[in-house]
PDB file of C-alpha atoms in Angstrom:
ATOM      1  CA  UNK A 972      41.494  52.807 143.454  1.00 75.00           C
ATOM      2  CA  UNK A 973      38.171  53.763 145.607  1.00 87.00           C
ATOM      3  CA  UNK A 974      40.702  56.239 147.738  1.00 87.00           C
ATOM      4  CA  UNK A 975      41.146  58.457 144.508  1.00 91.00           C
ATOM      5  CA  UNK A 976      37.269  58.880 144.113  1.00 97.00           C
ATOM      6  CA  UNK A 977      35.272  61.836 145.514  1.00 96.00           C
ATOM      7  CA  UNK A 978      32.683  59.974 147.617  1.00 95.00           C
ATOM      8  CA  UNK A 979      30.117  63.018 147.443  1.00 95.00           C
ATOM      9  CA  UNK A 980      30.323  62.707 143.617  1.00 96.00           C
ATOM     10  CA  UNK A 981      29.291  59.403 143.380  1.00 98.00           C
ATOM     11  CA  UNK A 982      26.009  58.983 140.527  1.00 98.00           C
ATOM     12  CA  UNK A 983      22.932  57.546 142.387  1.00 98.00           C
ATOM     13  CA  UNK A 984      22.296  54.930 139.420  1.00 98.00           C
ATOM     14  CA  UNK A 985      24.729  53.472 137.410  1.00 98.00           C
ATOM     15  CA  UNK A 986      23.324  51.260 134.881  1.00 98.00           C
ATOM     16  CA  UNK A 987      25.433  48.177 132.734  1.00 98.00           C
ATOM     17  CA  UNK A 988      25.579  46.449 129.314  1.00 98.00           C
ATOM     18  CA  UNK A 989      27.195  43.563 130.544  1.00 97.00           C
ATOM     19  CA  UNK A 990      28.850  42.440 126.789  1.00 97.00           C
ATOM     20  CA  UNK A 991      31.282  40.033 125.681  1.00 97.00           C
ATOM     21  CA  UNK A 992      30.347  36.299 127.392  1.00 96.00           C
ATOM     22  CA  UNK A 993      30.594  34.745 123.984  1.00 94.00           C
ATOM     23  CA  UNK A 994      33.244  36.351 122.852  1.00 96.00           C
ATOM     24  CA  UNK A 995      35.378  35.270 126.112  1.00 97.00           C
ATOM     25  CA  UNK A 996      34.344  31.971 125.927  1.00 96.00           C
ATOM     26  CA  UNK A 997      35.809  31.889 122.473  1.00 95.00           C
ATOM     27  CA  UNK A 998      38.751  32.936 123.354  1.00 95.00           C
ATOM     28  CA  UNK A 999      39.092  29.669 126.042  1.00 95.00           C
ATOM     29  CA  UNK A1000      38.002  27.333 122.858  1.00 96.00           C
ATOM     30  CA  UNK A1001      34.785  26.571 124.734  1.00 94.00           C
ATOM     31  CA  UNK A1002      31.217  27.055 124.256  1.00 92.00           C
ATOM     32  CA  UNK A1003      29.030  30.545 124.826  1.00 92.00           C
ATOM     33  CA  UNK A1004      27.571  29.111 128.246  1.00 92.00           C
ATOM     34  CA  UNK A1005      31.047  29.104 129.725  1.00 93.00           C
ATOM     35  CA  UNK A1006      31.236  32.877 128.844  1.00 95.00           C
ATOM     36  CA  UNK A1007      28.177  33.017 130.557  1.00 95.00           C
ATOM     37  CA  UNK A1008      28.826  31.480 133.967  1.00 94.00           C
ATOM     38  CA  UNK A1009      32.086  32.901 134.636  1.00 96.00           C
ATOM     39  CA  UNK A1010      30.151  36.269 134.284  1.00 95.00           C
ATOM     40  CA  UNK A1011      28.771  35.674 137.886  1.00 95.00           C
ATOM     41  CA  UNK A1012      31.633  36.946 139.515  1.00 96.00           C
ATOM     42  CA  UNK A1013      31.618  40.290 137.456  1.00 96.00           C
ATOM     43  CA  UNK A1014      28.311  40.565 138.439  1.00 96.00           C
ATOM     44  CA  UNK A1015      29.085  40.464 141.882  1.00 96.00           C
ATOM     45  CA  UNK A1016      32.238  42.415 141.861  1.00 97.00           C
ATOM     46  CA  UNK A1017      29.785  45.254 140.116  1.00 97.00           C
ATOM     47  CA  UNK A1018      27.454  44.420 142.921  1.00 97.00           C
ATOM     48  CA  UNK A1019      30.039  44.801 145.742  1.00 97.00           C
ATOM     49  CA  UNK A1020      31.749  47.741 144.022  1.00 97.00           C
ATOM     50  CA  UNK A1021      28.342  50.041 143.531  1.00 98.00           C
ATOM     51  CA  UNK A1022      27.371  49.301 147.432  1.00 97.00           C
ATOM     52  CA  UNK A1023      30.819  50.321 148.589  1.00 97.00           C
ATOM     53  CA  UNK A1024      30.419  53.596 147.001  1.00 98.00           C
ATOM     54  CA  UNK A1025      26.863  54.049 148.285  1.00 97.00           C
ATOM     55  CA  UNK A1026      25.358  53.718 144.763  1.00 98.00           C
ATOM     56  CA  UNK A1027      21.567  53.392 144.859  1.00 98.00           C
ATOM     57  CA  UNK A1028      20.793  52.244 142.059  1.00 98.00           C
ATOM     58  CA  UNK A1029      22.349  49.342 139.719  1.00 98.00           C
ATOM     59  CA  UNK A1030      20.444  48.678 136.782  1.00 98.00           C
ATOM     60  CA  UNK A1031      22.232  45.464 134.312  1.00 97.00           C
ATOM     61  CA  UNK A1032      21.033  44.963 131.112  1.00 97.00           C
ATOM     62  CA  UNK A1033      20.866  41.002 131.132  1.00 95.00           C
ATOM     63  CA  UNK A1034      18.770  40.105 128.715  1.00 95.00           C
ATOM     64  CA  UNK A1035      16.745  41.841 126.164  1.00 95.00           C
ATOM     65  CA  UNK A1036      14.225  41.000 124.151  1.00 95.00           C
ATOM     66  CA  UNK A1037      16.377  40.521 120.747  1.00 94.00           C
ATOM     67  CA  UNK A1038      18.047  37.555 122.938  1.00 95.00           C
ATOM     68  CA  UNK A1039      15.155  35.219 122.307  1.00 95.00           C
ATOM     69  CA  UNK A1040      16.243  34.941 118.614  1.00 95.00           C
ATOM     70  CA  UNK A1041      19.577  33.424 119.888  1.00 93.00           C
ATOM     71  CA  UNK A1042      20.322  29.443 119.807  1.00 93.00           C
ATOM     72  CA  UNK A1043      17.463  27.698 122.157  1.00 92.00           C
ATOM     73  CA  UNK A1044      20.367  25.877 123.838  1.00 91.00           C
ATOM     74  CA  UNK A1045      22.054  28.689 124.927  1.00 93.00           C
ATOM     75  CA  UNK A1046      18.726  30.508 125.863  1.00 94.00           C
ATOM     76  CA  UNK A1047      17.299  27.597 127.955  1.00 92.00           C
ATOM     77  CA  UNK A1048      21.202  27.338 129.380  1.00 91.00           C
ATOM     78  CA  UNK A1049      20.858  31.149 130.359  1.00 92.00           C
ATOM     79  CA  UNK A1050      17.311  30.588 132.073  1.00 93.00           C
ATOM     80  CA  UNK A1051      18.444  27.800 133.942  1.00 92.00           C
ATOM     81  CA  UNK A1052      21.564  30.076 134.869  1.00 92.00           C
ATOM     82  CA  UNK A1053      19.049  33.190 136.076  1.00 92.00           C
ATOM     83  CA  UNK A1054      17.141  30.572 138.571  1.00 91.00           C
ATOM     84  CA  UNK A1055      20.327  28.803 140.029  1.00 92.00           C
ATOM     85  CA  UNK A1056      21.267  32.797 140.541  1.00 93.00           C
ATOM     86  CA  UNK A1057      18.678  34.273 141.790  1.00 92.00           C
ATOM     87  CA  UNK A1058      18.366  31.210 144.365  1.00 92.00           C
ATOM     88  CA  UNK A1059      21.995  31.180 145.526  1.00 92.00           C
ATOM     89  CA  UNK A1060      22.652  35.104 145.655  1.00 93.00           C
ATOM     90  CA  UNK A1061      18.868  35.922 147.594  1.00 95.00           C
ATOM     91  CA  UNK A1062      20.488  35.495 151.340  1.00 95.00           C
ATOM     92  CA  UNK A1063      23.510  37.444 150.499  1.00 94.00           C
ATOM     93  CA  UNK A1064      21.157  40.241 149.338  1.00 96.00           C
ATOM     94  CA  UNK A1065      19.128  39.893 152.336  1.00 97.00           C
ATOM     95  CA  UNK A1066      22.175  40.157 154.428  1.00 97.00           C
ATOM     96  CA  UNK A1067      23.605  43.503 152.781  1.00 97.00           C
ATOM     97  CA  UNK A1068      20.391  44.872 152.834  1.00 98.00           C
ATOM     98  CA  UNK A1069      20.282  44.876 149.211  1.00 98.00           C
ATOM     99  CA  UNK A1070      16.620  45.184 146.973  1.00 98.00           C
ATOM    100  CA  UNK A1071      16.298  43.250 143.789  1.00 97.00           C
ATOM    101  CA  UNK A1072      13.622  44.769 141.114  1.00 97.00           C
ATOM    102  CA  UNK A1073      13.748  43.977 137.589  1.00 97.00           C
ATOM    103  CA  UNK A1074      12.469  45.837 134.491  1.00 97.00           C
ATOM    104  CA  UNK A1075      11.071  44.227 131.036  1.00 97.00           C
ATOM    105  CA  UNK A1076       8.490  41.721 129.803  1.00 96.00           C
ATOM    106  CA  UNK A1077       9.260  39.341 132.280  1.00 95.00           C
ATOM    107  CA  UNK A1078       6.088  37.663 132.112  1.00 96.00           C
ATOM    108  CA  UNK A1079       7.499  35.760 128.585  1.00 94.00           C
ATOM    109  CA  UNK A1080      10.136  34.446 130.935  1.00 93.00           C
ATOM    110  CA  UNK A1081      10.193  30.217 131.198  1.00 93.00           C
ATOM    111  CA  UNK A1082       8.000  29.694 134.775  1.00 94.00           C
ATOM    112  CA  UNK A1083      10.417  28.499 136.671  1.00 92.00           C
ATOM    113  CA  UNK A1084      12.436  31.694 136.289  1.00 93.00           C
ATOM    114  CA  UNK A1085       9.773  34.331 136.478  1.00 94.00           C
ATOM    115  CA  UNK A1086       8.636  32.328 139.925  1.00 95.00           C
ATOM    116  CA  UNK A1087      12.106  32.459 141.143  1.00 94.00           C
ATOM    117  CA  UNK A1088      12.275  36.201 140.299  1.00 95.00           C
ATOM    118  CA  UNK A1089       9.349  37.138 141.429  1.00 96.00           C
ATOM    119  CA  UNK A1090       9.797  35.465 145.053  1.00 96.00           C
ATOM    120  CA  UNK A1091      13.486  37.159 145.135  1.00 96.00           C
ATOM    121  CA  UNK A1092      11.477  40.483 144.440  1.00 97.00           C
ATOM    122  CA  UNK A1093       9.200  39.665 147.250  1.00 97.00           C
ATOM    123  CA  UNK A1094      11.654  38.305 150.073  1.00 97.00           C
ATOM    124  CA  UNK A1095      14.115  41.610 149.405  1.00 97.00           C
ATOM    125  CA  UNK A1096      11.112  44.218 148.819  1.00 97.00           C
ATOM    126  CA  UNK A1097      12.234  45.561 152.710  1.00 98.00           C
ATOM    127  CA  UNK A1098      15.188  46.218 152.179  1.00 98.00           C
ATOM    128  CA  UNK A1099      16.861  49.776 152.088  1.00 98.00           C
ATOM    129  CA  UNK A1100      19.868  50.151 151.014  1.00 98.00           C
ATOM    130  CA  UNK A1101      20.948  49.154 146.945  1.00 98.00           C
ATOM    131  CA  UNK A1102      18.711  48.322 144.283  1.00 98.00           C
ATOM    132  CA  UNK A1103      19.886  46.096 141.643  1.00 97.00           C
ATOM    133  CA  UNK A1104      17.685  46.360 138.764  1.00 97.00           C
ATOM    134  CA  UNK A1105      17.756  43.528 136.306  1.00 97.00           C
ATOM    135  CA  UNK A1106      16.684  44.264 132.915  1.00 97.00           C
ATOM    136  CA  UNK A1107      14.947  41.024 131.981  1.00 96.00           C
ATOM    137  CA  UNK A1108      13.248  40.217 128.073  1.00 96.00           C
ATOM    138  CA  UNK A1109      13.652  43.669 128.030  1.00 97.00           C
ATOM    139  CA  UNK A1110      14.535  46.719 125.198  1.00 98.00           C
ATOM    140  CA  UNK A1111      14.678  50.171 124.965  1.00 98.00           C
ATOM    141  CA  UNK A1112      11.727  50.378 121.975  1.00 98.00           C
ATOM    142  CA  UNK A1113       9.409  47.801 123.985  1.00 98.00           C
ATOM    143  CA  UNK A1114       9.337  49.995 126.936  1.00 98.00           C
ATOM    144  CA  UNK A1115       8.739  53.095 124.994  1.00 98.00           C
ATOM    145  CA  UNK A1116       5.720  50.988 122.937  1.00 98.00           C
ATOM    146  CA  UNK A1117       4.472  49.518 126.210  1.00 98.00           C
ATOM    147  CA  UNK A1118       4.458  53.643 127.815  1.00 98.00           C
ATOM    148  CA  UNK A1119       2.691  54.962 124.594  1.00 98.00           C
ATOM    149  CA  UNK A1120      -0.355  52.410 125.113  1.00 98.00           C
ATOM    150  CA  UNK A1121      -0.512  53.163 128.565  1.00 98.00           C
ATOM    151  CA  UNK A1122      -0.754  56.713 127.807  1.00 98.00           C
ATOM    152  CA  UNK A1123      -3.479  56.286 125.012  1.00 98.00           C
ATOM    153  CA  UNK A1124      -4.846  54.046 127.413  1.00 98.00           C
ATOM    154  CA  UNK A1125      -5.946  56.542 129.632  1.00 98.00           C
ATOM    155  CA  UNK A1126      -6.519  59.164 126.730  1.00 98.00           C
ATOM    156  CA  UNK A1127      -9.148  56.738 124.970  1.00 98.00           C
ATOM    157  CA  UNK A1128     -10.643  56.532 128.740  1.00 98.00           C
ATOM    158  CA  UNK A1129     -10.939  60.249 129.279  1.00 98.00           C
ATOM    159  CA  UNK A1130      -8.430  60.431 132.486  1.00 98.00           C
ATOM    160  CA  UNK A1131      -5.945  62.292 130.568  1.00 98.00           C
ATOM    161  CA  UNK A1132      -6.078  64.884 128.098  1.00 97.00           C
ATOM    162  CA  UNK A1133      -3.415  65.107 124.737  1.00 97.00           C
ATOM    163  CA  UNK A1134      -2.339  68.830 125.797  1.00 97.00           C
ATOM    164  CA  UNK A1135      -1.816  67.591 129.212  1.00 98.00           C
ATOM    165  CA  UNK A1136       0.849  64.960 128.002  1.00 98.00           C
ATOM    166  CA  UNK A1137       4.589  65.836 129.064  1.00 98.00           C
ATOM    167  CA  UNK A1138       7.545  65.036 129.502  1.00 98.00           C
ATOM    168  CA  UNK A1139       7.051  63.539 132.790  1.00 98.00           C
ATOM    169  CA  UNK A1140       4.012  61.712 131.825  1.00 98.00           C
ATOM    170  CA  UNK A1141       6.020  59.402 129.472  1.00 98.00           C
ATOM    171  CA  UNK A1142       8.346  59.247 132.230  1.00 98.00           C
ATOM    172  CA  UNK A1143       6.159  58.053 134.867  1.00 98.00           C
ATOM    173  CA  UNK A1144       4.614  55.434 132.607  1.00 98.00           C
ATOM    174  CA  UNK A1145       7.752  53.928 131.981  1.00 98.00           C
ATOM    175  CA  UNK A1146       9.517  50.395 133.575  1.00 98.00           C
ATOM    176  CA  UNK A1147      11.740  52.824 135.488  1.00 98.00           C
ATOM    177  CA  UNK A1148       8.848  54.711 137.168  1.00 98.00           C
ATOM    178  CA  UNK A1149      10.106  56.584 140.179  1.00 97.00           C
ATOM    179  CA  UNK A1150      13.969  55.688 139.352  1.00 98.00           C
ATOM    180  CA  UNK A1151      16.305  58.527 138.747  1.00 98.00           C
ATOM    181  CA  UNK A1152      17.777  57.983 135.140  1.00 98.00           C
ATOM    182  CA  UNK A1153      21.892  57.043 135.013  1.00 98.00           C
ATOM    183  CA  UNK A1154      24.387  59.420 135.076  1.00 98.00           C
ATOM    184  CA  UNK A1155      26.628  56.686 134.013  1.00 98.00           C
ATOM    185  CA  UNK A1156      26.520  53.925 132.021  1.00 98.00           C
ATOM    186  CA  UNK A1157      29.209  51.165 131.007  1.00 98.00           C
ATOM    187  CA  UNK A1158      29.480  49.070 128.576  1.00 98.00           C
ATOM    188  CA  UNK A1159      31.942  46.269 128.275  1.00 98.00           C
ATOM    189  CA  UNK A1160      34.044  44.335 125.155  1.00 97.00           C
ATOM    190  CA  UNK A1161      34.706  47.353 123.202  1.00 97.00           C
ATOM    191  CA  UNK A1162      31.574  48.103 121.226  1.00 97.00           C
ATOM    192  CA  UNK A1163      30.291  51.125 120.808  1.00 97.00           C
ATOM    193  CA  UNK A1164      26.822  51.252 121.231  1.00 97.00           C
ATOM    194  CA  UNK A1165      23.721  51.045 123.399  1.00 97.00           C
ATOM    195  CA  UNK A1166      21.972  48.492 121.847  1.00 97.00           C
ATOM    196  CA  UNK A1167      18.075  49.937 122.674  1.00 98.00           C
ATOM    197  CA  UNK A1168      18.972  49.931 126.545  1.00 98.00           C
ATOM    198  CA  UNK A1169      16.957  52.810 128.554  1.00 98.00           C
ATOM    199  CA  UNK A1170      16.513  54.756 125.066  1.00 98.00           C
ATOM    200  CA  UNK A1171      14.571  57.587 127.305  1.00 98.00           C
ATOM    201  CA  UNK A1172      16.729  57.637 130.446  1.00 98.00           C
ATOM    202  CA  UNK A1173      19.931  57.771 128.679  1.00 98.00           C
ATOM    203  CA  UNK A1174      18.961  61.109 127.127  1.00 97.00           C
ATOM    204  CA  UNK A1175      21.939  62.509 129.239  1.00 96.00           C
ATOM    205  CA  UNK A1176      23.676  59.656 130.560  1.00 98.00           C
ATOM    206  CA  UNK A1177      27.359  59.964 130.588  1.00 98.00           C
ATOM    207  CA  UNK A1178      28.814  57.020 128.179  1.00 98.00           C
ATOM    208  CA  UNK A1179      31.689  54.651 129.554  1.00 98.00           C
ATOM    209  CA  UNK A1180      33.099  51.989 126.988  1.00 98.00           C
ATOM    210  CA  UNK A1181      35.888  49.625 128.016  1.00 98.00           C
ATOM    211  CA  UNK A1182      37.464  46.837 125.869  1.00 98.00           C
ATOM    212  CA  UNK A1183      37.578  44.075 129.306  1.00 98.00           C
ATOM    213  CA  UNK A1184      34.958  41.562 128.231  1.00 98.00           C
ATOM    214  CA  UNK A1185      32.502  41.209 130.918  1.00 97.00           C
ATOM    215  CA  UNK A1186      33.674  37.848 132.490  1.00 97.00           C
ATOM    216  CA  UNK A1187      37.295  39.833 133.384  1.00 98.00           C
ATOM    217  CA  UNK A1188      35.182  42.718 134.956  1.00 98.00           C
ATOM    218  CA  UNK A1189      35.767  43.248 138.261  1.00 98.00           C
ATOM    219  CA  UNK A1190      35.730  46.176 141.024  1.00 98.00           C
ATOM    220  CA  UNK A1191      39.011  48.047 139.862  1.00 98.00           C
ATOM    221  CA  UNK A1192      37.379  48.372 136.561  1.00 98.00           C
ATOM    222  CA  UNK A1193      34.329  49.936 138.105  1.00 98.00           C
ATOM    223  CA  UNK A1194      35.797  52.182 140.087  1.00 98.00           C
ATOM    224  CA  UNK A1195      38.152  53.354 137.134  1.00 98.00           C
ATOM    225  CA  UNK A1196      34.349  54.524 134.899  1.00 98.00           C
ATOM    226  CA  UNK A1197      33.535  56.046 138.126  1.00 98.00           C
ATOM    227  CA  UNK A1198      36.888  57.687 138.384  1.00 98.00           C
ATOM    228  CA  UNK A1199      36.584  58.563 134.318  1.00 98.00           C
ATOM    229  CA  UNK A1200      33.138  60.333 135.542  1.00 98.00           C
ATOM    230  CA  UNK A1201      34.233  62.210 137.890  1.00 97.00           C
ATOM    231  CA  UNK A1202      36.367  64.118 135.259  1.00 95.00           C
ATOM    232  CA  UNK A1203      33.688  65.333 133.393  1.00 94.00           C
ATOM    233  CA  UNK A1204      31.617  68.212 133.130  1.00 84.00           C
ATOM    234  CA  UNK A1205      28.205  67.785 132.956  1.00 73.00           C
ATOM    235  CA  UNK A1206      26.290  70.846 131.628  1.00 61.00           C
ATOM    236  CA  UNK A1207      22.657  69.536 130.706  1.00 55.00           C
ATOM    237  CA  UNK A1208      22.723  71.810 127.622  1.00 64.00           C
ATOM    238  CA  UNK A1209      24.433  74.716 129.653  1.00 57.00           C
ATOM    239  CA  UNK A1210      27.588  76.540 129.705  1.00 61.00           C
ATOM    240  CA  UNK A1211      30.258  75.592 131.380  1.00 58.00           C
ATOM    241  CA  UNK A1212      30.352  78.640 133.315  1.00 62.00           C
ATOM    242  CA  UNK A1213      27.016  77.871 134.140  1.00 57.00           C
ATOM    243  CA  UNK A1214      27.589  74.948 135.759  1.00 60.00           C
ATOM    244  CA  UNK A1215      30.850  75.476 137.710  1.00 66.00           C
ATOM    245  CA  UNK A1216      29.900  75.674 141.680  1.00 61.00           C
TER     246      UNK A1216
END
């Protein structure tokens, strides 16, 4: 599958709702952590996959901030899930010269998983080649809240002016600060929605949905989005003509 891709038309960040744990689990007759752990192998096929095509960025939407409302035993399942992660993936990531970042409120994270995060953060800061972004306690409308204070912040201080506010300002006060936005984004299981992930960098994000539930994803099916996004035209409001080479 990679040998039908044009390597020099790969996007720099790919970003991924990684949806249907439960669902999969259901399917098997067992509970929604099940769903859950098997999805550590589609997270590192997606892993492998984006550093094979020399993607820079990898941003996974893994838990958002509507997840808190969701069972406490299946919450305090998924935080213990994150540490044991985090802990057993930090020397692969070290050894493929991968950087880990994440994006969100993680502060509201249990302790034990913000530490573990935070020390991941720190041990791969060096590294140089992929960035895996996790989006942790995070959504779309809290970042964009979270932006507008800081903004008003410095407005009610006098170090920025309302008429000098752009488009770029709201960018650079963003999680995502300094991160080029997705040119592609994938979501799994079928549904067809975004579900207040990167509201603002999205703006013109090309839109992959597949029906494999996220425990079944694997490389193939990342290289067949990339493949899908290859065939399109992207024209940022443009012609067609305008955009041709």
């Amino acid at each position: 599958m990679k040998e039908k891709l044009d390597l020099t038309r790969i996007p720099r960040h790919l970003a991924i709702i990684m949806d249907g744990n439960g669902r999969w689990a259901k399917k098997k007759g067992a509970m929604r952590i099940f769903g859950h752990r098997h999805a550590i192998q589609a997270v590192k096929d997606a892993i492998e996959g984006a550093d094979n095509l020399g993607i820079k960025y990898l941003t996974l939407f893994s838990f958002s901030t509507e997840n808190w409302s969701r069972p406490q035993d299946e919450v305090k399942a998924l935080m213990e899930l994150l540490v044991k992660t985090i802990i057993d993936e930090v020397s692969l990531m070290m050894k493929n010269n991968i950087r880990l970042r994440s994006i969100g409120d993680v502060e509201s994270l249990p302790k034990s998983a913000y530490e573990k995060l935070i020390e991941a953060q720190r041990q791969t800061e060096s590294n140089t080649g992929l960035t895996v972004i996790l989006a942790l306690s995070y959504s779309g409308q809290w970042e964009l809240t979270q932006a507008t204070k800081r903004i008003a912040q410095k407005v009610s201080e006098g170090k920025l002016k309302p008429e000098e506010i752009t488009q770029q300002t709201v960018a650079d006060h963003l999680e995502t600060a300094g991160i080029p936005d997705p040119e592609l984004m994938i979501r799994t299981s079928g549904e067809y929605r975004i579900s207040n992930f990167l509201l603002w960098q999205l703006a013109y994000t090309e839109l992959y949905f597949t029906p494999v539930l996220w425990p079944d994803f694997r490389i193939e099916h990342l290289y067949a989005a990339v493949e899908d996004y290859q065939k399109r035209e992207r024209r940022f409001g443009k012609t067609g003509e305008q955009v041709k080479p």
